[in-house]
PDB file of C-alpha atoms in Angstrom:
ATOM      1  CA  MET A   1     275.225 132.269 219.182  1.00  0.00           C
ATOM      2  CA  SER A   2     274.532 131.342 222.785  1.00  0.00           C
ATOM      3  CA  GLU A   3     274.508 127.801 224.123  1.00  0.00           C
ATOM      4  CA  GLU A   4     270.784 128.060 224.916  1.00  0.00           C
ATOM      5  CA  THR A   5     269.959 129.206 221.377  1.00  0.00           C
ATOM      6  CA  MET A   6     271.878 126.255 219.945  1.00  0.00           C
ATOM      7  CA  ARG A   7     270.161 123.795 222.258  1.00  0.00           C
ATOM      8  CA  LEU A   8     266.707 125.185 221.511  1.00  0.00           C
ATOM      9  CA  GLY A   9     267.606 124.933 217.833  1.00  0.00           C
ATOM     10  CA  ARG A  10     268.198 121.225 218.364  1.00  0.00           C
ATOM     11  CA  GLU A  11     264.764 120.878 219.986  1.00  0.00           C
ATOM     12  CA  ARG A  12     263.187 122.741 217.089  1.00  0.00           C
ATOM     13  CA  ARG A  13     264.839 120.361 214.617  1.00  0.00           C
ATOM     14  CA  TYR A  14     263.523 117.385 216.610  1.00  0.00           C
ATOM     15  CA  LEU A  15     260.037 118.885 216.480  1.00  0.00           C
ATOM     16  CA  VAL A  16     260.225 119.411 212.708  1.00  0.00           C
ATOM     17  CA  LEU A  17     261.399 115.809 212.280  1.00  0.00           C
ATOM     18  CA  LEU A  18     258.555 114.581 214.499  1.00  0.00           C
ATOM     19  CA  GLY A  19     256.022 116.576 212.478  1.00  0.00           C
ATOM     20  CA  ILE A  20     257.340 115.147 209.218  1.00  0.00           C
ATOM     21  CA  ILE A  21     257.233 111.599 210.599  1.00  0.00           C
ATOM     22  CA  CYS A  22     253.619 112.058 211.745  1.00  0.00           C
ATOM     23  CA  LEU A  23     252.596 113.378 208.317  1.00  0.00           C
ATOM     24  CA  ALA A  24     254.410 110.445 206.694  1.00  0.00           C
ATOM     25  CA  LEU A  25     252.481 108.022 208.925  1.00  0.00           C
ATOM     26  CA  ILE A  26     249.206 109.631 207.840  1.00  0.00           C
ATOM     27  CA  GLY A  27     250.407 109.368 204.237  1.00  0.00           C
ATOM     28  CA  GLY A  28     251.134 105.671 204.781  1.00  0.00           C
ATOM     29  CA  ALA A  29     247.653 105.166 206.199  1.00  0.00           C
ATOM     30  CA  LEU A  30     246.144 106.910 203.170  1.00  0.00           C
ATOM     31  CA  TYR A  31     248.244 104.720 200.853  1.00  0.00           C
ATOM     32  CA  MET A  32     246.977 101.595 202.605  1.00  0.00           C
ATOM     33  CA  GLN A  33     243.424 102.902 202.368  1.00  0.00           C
ATOM     34  CA  ILE A  34     243.456 104.061 198.749  1.00  0.00           C
ATOM     35  CA  VAL A  35     245.889 101.664 197.086  1.00  0.00           C
ATOM     36  CA  LEU A  36     245.545  98.551 199.222  1.00  0.00           C
ATOM     37  CA  GLY A  37     241.842  98.989 199.952  1.00  0.00           C
ATOM     38  CA  GLU A  38     242.095  98.803 203.740  1.00  0.00           C
ATOM     39  CA  ALA A  39     239.044 100.686 205.028  1.00  0.00           C
ATOM     40  CA  PRO A  40     239.670 102.869 208.110  1.00  0.00           C
ATOM     41  CA  CYS A  41     237.598 102.290 211.227  1.00  0.00           C
ATOM     42  CA  PRO A  42     236.609 104.968 213.762  1.00  0.00           C
ATOM     43  CA  LEU A  43     239.674 104.230 215.896  1.00  0.00           C
ATOM     44  CA  CYS A  44     241.945 104.486 212.831  1.00  0.00           C
ATOM     45  CA  ILE A  45     240.516 107.915 212.059  1.00  0.00           C
ATOM     46  CA  LEU A  46     240.944 109.062 215.667  1.00  0.00           C
ATOM     47  CA  GLN A  47     244.590 107.951 215.485  1.00  0.00           C
ATOM     48  CA  ARG A  48     244.991 110.043 212.318  1.00  0.00           C
ATOM     49  CA  TYR A  49     243.623 113.047 214.202  1.00  0.00           C
ATOM     50  CA  ALA A  50     246.125 112.445 217.008  1.00  0.00           C
ATOM     51  CA  LEU A  51     248.990 112.229 214.490  1.00  0.00           C
ATOM     52  CA  LEU A  52     247.810 115.367 212.725  1.00  0.00           C
ATOM     53  CA  LEU A  53     247.564 117.309 215.992  1.00  0.00           C
ATOM     54  CA  ILE A  54     251.026 116.098 217.024  1.00  0.00           C
ATOM     55  CA  ALA A  55     252.403 117.299 213.680  1.00  0.00           C
ATOM     56  CA  ILE A  56     250.666 120.684 213.924  1.00  0.00           C
ATOM     57  CA  PHE A  57     251.842 121.293 217.504  1.00  0.00           C
ATOM     58  CA  ALA A  58     255.358 120.092 216.639  1.00  0.00           C
ATOM     59  CA  PHE A  59     255.594 122.489 213.684  1.00  0.00           C
ATOM     60  CA  ILE A  60     254.219 125.401 215.718  1.00  0.00           C
ATOM     61  CA  GLY A  61     256.607 124.547 218.560  1.00  0.00           C
ATOM     62  CA  ALA A  62     259.500 124.497 216.100  1.00  0.00           C
ATOM     63  CA  ALA A  63     258.584 128.032 215.064  1.00  0.00           C
ATOM     64  CA  MET A  64     258.717 129.323 218.649  1.00  0.00           C
ATOM     65  CA  ARG A  65     261.776 131.193 219.904  1.00  0.00           C
ATOM     66  CA  THR A  66     261.585 130.979 223.693  1.00  0.00           C
ATOM     67  CA  ARG A  67     262.111 127.980 225.903  1.00  0.00           C
ATOM     68  CA  ARG A  68     258.743 128.484 227.598  1.00  0.00           C
ATOM     69  CA  SER A  69     256.762 128.617 224.322  1.00  0.00           C
ATOM     70  CA  ILE A  70     258.556 125.566 222.951  1.00  0.00           C
ATOM     71  CA  THR A  71     257.752 123.739 226.197  1.00  0.00           C
ATOM     72  CA  VAL A  72     254.055 124.595 225.848  1.00  0.00           C
ATOM     73  CA  PHE A  73     253.902 122.986 222.409  1.00  0.00           C
ATOM     74  CA  GLU A  74     256.006 120.006 223.463  1.00  0.00           C
ATOM     75  CA  THR A  75     253.487 119.483 226.256  1.00  0.00           C
ATOM     76  CA  LEU A  76     250.612 119.641 223.756  1.00  0.00           C
ATOM     77  CA  VAL A  77     252.462 117.083 221.599  1.00  0.00           C
ATOM     78  CA  VAL A  78     252.739 114.708 224.573  1.00  0.00           C
ATOM     79  CA  ILE A  79     249.064 115.192 225.507  1.00  0.00           C
ATOM     80  CA  CYS A  80     248.005 114.326 221.934  1.00  0.00           C
ATOM     81  CA  ALA A  81     250.340 111.323 221.976  1.00  0.00           C
ATOM     82  CA  LEU A  82     248.774 110.145 225.257  1.00  0.00           C
ATOM     83  CA  ALA A  83     245.361 110.357 223.590  1.00  0.00           C
ATOM     84  CA  GLY A  84     246.837 108.354 220.707  1.00  0.00           C
ATOM     85  CA  VAL A  85     248.119 105.736 223.159  1.00  0.00           C
ATOM     86  CA  GLY A  86     244.612 105.385 224.567  1.00  0.00           C
ATOM     87  CA  VAL A  87     242.957 105.036 221.162  1.00  0.00           C
ATOM     88  CA  ALA A  88     245.630 102.743 219.704  1.00  0.00           C
ATOM     89  CA  GLY A  89     245.671 100.663 222.896  1.00  0.00           C
ATOM     90  CA  HIS A  90     241.917 100.200 222.673  1.00  0.00           C
ATOM     91  CA  HIS A  91     242.299  99.336 218.983  1.00  0.00           C
ATOM     92  CA  VAL A  92     244.903  96.647 219.792  1.00  0.00           C
ATOM     93  CA  TYR A  93     242.596  95.271 222.493  1.00  0.00           C
ATOM     94  CA  THR A  94     239.693  95.237 220.023  1.00  0.00           C
ATOM     95  CA  GLN A  95     241.758  93.298 217.506  1.00  0.00           C
ATOM     96  CA  PHE A  96     242.691  90.698 220.125  1.00  0.00           C
ATOM     97  CA  TYR A  97     239.069  90.451 221.273  1.00  0.00           C
ATOM     98  CA  PRO A  98     236.966  91.056 218.119  1.00  0.00           C
ATOM     99  CA  ALA A  99     233.709  90.434 219.978  1.00  0.00           C
ATOM    100  CA  VAL A 100     234.287  93.792 221.724  1.00  0.00           C
ATOM    101  CA  SER A 101     234.427  95.672 218.402  1.00  0.00           C
ATOM    102  CA  CYS A 102     234.664  99.439 218.249  1.00  0.00           C
ATOM    103  CA  GLY A 103     231.005  99.809 217.470  1.00  0.00           C
ATOM    104  CA  ILE A 104     231.046 101.379 214.012  1.00  0.00           C
ATOM    105  CA  ASP A 105     227.371 102.253 214.444  1.00  0.00           C
ATOM    106  CA  VAL A 106     228.118 104.084 217.695  1.00  0.00           C
ATOM    107  CA  LEU A 107     231.375 105.868 216.833  1.00  0.00           C
ATOM    108  CA  GLN A 108     230.867 106.474 213.116  1.00  0.00           C
ATOM    109  CA  PRO A 109     228.485 109.461 213.375  1.00  0.00           C
ATOM    110  CA  ILE A 110     230.684 111.083 216.021  1.00  0.00           C
ATOM    111  CA  VAL A 111     233.924 110.671 214.059  1.00  0.00           C
ATOM    112  CA  ASP A 112     232.255 111.543 210.750  1.00  0.00           C
ATOM    113  CA  GLY A 113     230.833 114.668 212.407  1.00  0.00           C
ATOM    114  CA  LEU A 114     234.316 116.052 213.114  1.00  0.00           C
ATOM    115  CA  PRO A 115     235.366 118.957 210.869  1.00  0.00           C
ATOM    116  CA  LEU A 116     238.049 117.206 208.807  1.00  0.00           C
ATOM    117  CA  ALA A 117     235.607 114.454 207.825  1.00  0.00           C
ATOM    118  CA  LYS A 118     233.662 117.088 205.911  1.00  0.00           C
ATOM    119  CA  ILE A 119     236.691 118.968 204.543  1.00  0.00           C
ATOM    120  CA  PHE A 120     238.758 115.894 203.584  1.00  0.00           C
ATOM    121  CA  PRO A 121     236.365 112.913 203.639  1.00  0.00           C
ATOM    122  CA  LEU A 122     238.785 110.549 201.885  1.00  0.00           C
ATOM    123  CA  GLY A 123     241.228 110.801 204.767  1.00  0.00           C
ATOM    124  CA  PHE A 124     238.951 111.313 207.748  1.00  0.00           C
ATOM    125  CA  GLN A 125     235.675 109.446 207.195  1.00  0.00           C
ATOM    126  CA  VAL A 126     234.955 106.055 208.691  1.00  0.00           C
ATOM    127  CA  ASP A 127     234.623 103.193 206.244  1.00  0.00           C
ATOM    128  CA  GLY A 128     235.483 100.017 208.143  1.00  0.00           C
ATOM    129  CA  PHE A 129     235.393  97.962 211.321  1.00  0.00           C
ATOM    130  CA  CYS A 130     238.043  98.004 214.058  1.00  0.00           C
ATOM    131  CA  SER A 131     238.074  94.228 214.324  1.00  0.00           C
ATOM    132  CA  THR A 132     238.870  93.677 210.622  1.00  0.00           C
ATOM    133  CA  PRO A 133     242.116  91.690 210.435  1.00  0.00           C
ATOM    134  CA  TYR A 134     244.491  93.170 207.844  1.00  0.00           C
ATOM    135  CA  PRO A 135     247.808  91.561 206.932  1.00  0.00           C
ATOM    136  CA  PRO A 136     250.496  92.387 209.508  1.00  0.00           C
ATOM    137  CA  ILE A 137     253.516  94.525 208.669  1.00  0.00           C
ATOM    138  CA  LEU A 138     256.727  92.980 210.010  1.00  0.00           C
ATOM    139  CA  GLY A 139     254.615  90.802 212.281  1.00  0.00           C
ATOM    140  CA  LEU A 140     252.544  93.585 213.858  1.00  0.00           C
ATOM    141  CA  SER A 141     249.150  95.049 213.046  1.00  0.00           C
ATOM    142  CA  LEU A 142     248.786  98.703 212.130  1.00  0.00           C
ATOM    143  CA  ALA A 143     247.191  99.350 215.520  1.00  0.00           C
ATOM    144  CA  GLN A 144     250.225  97.822 217.246  1.00  0.00           C
ATOM    145  CA  TRP A 145     252.596  99.965 215.153  1.00  0.00           C
ATOM    146  CA  ALA A 146     250.530 103.046 215.964  1.00  0.00           C
ATOM    147  CA  LEU A 147     250.646 102.191 219.671  1.00  0.00           C
ATOM    148  CA  ILE A 148     254.439 101.866 219.497  1.00  0.00           C
ATOM    149  CA  ALA A 149     254.710 105.205 217.673  1.00  0.00           C
ATOM    150  CA  PHE A 150     252.543 107.031 220.212  1.00  0.00           C
ATOM    151  CA  VAL A 151     254.387 105.489 223.170  1.00  0.00           C
ATOM    152  CA  LEU A 152     257.710 106.539 221.615  1.00  0.00           C
ATOM    153  CA  VAL A 153     256.475 110.122 221.344  1.00  0.00           C
ATOM    154  CA  VAL A 154     255.258 110.089 224.964  1.00  0.00           C
ATOM    155  CA  VAL A 155     258.632 108.788 226.154  1.00  0.00           C
ATOM    156  CA  LEU A 156     261.096 110.461 223.788  1.00  0.00           C
ATOM    157  CA  VAL A 157     259.802 114.041 223.663  1.00  0.00           C
ATOM    158  CA  PRO A 158     260.150 114.632 227.434  1.00  0.00           C
ATOM    159  CA  LEU A 159     263.366 112.574 227.587  1.00  0.00           C
ATOM    160  CA  LEU A 160     265.088 114.452 224.759  1.00  0.00           C
ATOM    161  CA  THR A 161     263.831 117.781 226.074  1.00  0.00           C
ATOM    162  CA  SER A 162     265.075 117.146 229.607  1.00  0.00           C
ATOM    163  CA  ARG A 163     268.446 115.829 228.398  1.00  0.00           C
ATOM    164  CA  ASN A 164     268.843 118.786 226.087  1.00  0.00           C
ATOM    165  CA  ARG A 165     267.959 121.317 228.779  1.00  0.00           C
ATOM    166  CA  LYS A 166     269.936 119.603 231.544  1.00  0.00           C
ATOM    167  CA  ALA A 167     273.075 120.474 229.607  1.00  0.00           C
ATOM    168  CA  LEU A 168     272.034 124.149 229.785  1.00  0.00           C
ATOM    169  CA  ARG A 169     272.254 124.251 233.561  1.00  0.00           C
TER     170      ARG A 169
END
């Protein structure tokens, strides 16, 4: 087995782990929604979409065999994570300044019109307000945790990829 094959195998394992983590985060959000009764707002649902897309692209990237194809999907993962940073960042801002609100009346029809809202309404339909204060987890709101998660993806995927590939040269 060549050095490059082994290193790409490591990247594929990282991508599988990332996909599993993203699905677990969505599962945690569903648990909080269904069991704890925390209604998701439009920004929460958009963050779920970002996590789902990251997971899908990570799993597809893990199935790729060439460095170029893996890079394409790692790039898509980072783009989705950047979108997640934007949405989660706005959500954090909205929670600090509740008068801003996310405008459930404005965003709800758009988010509820997305395909997964019709296929899996329990997980992807809007049911709450972005400014609703829920109990913090380890001192941070869910939006703050989501922001941290998305920023970590944006930073770590390129960092781990470049470190892994630098050793190939």
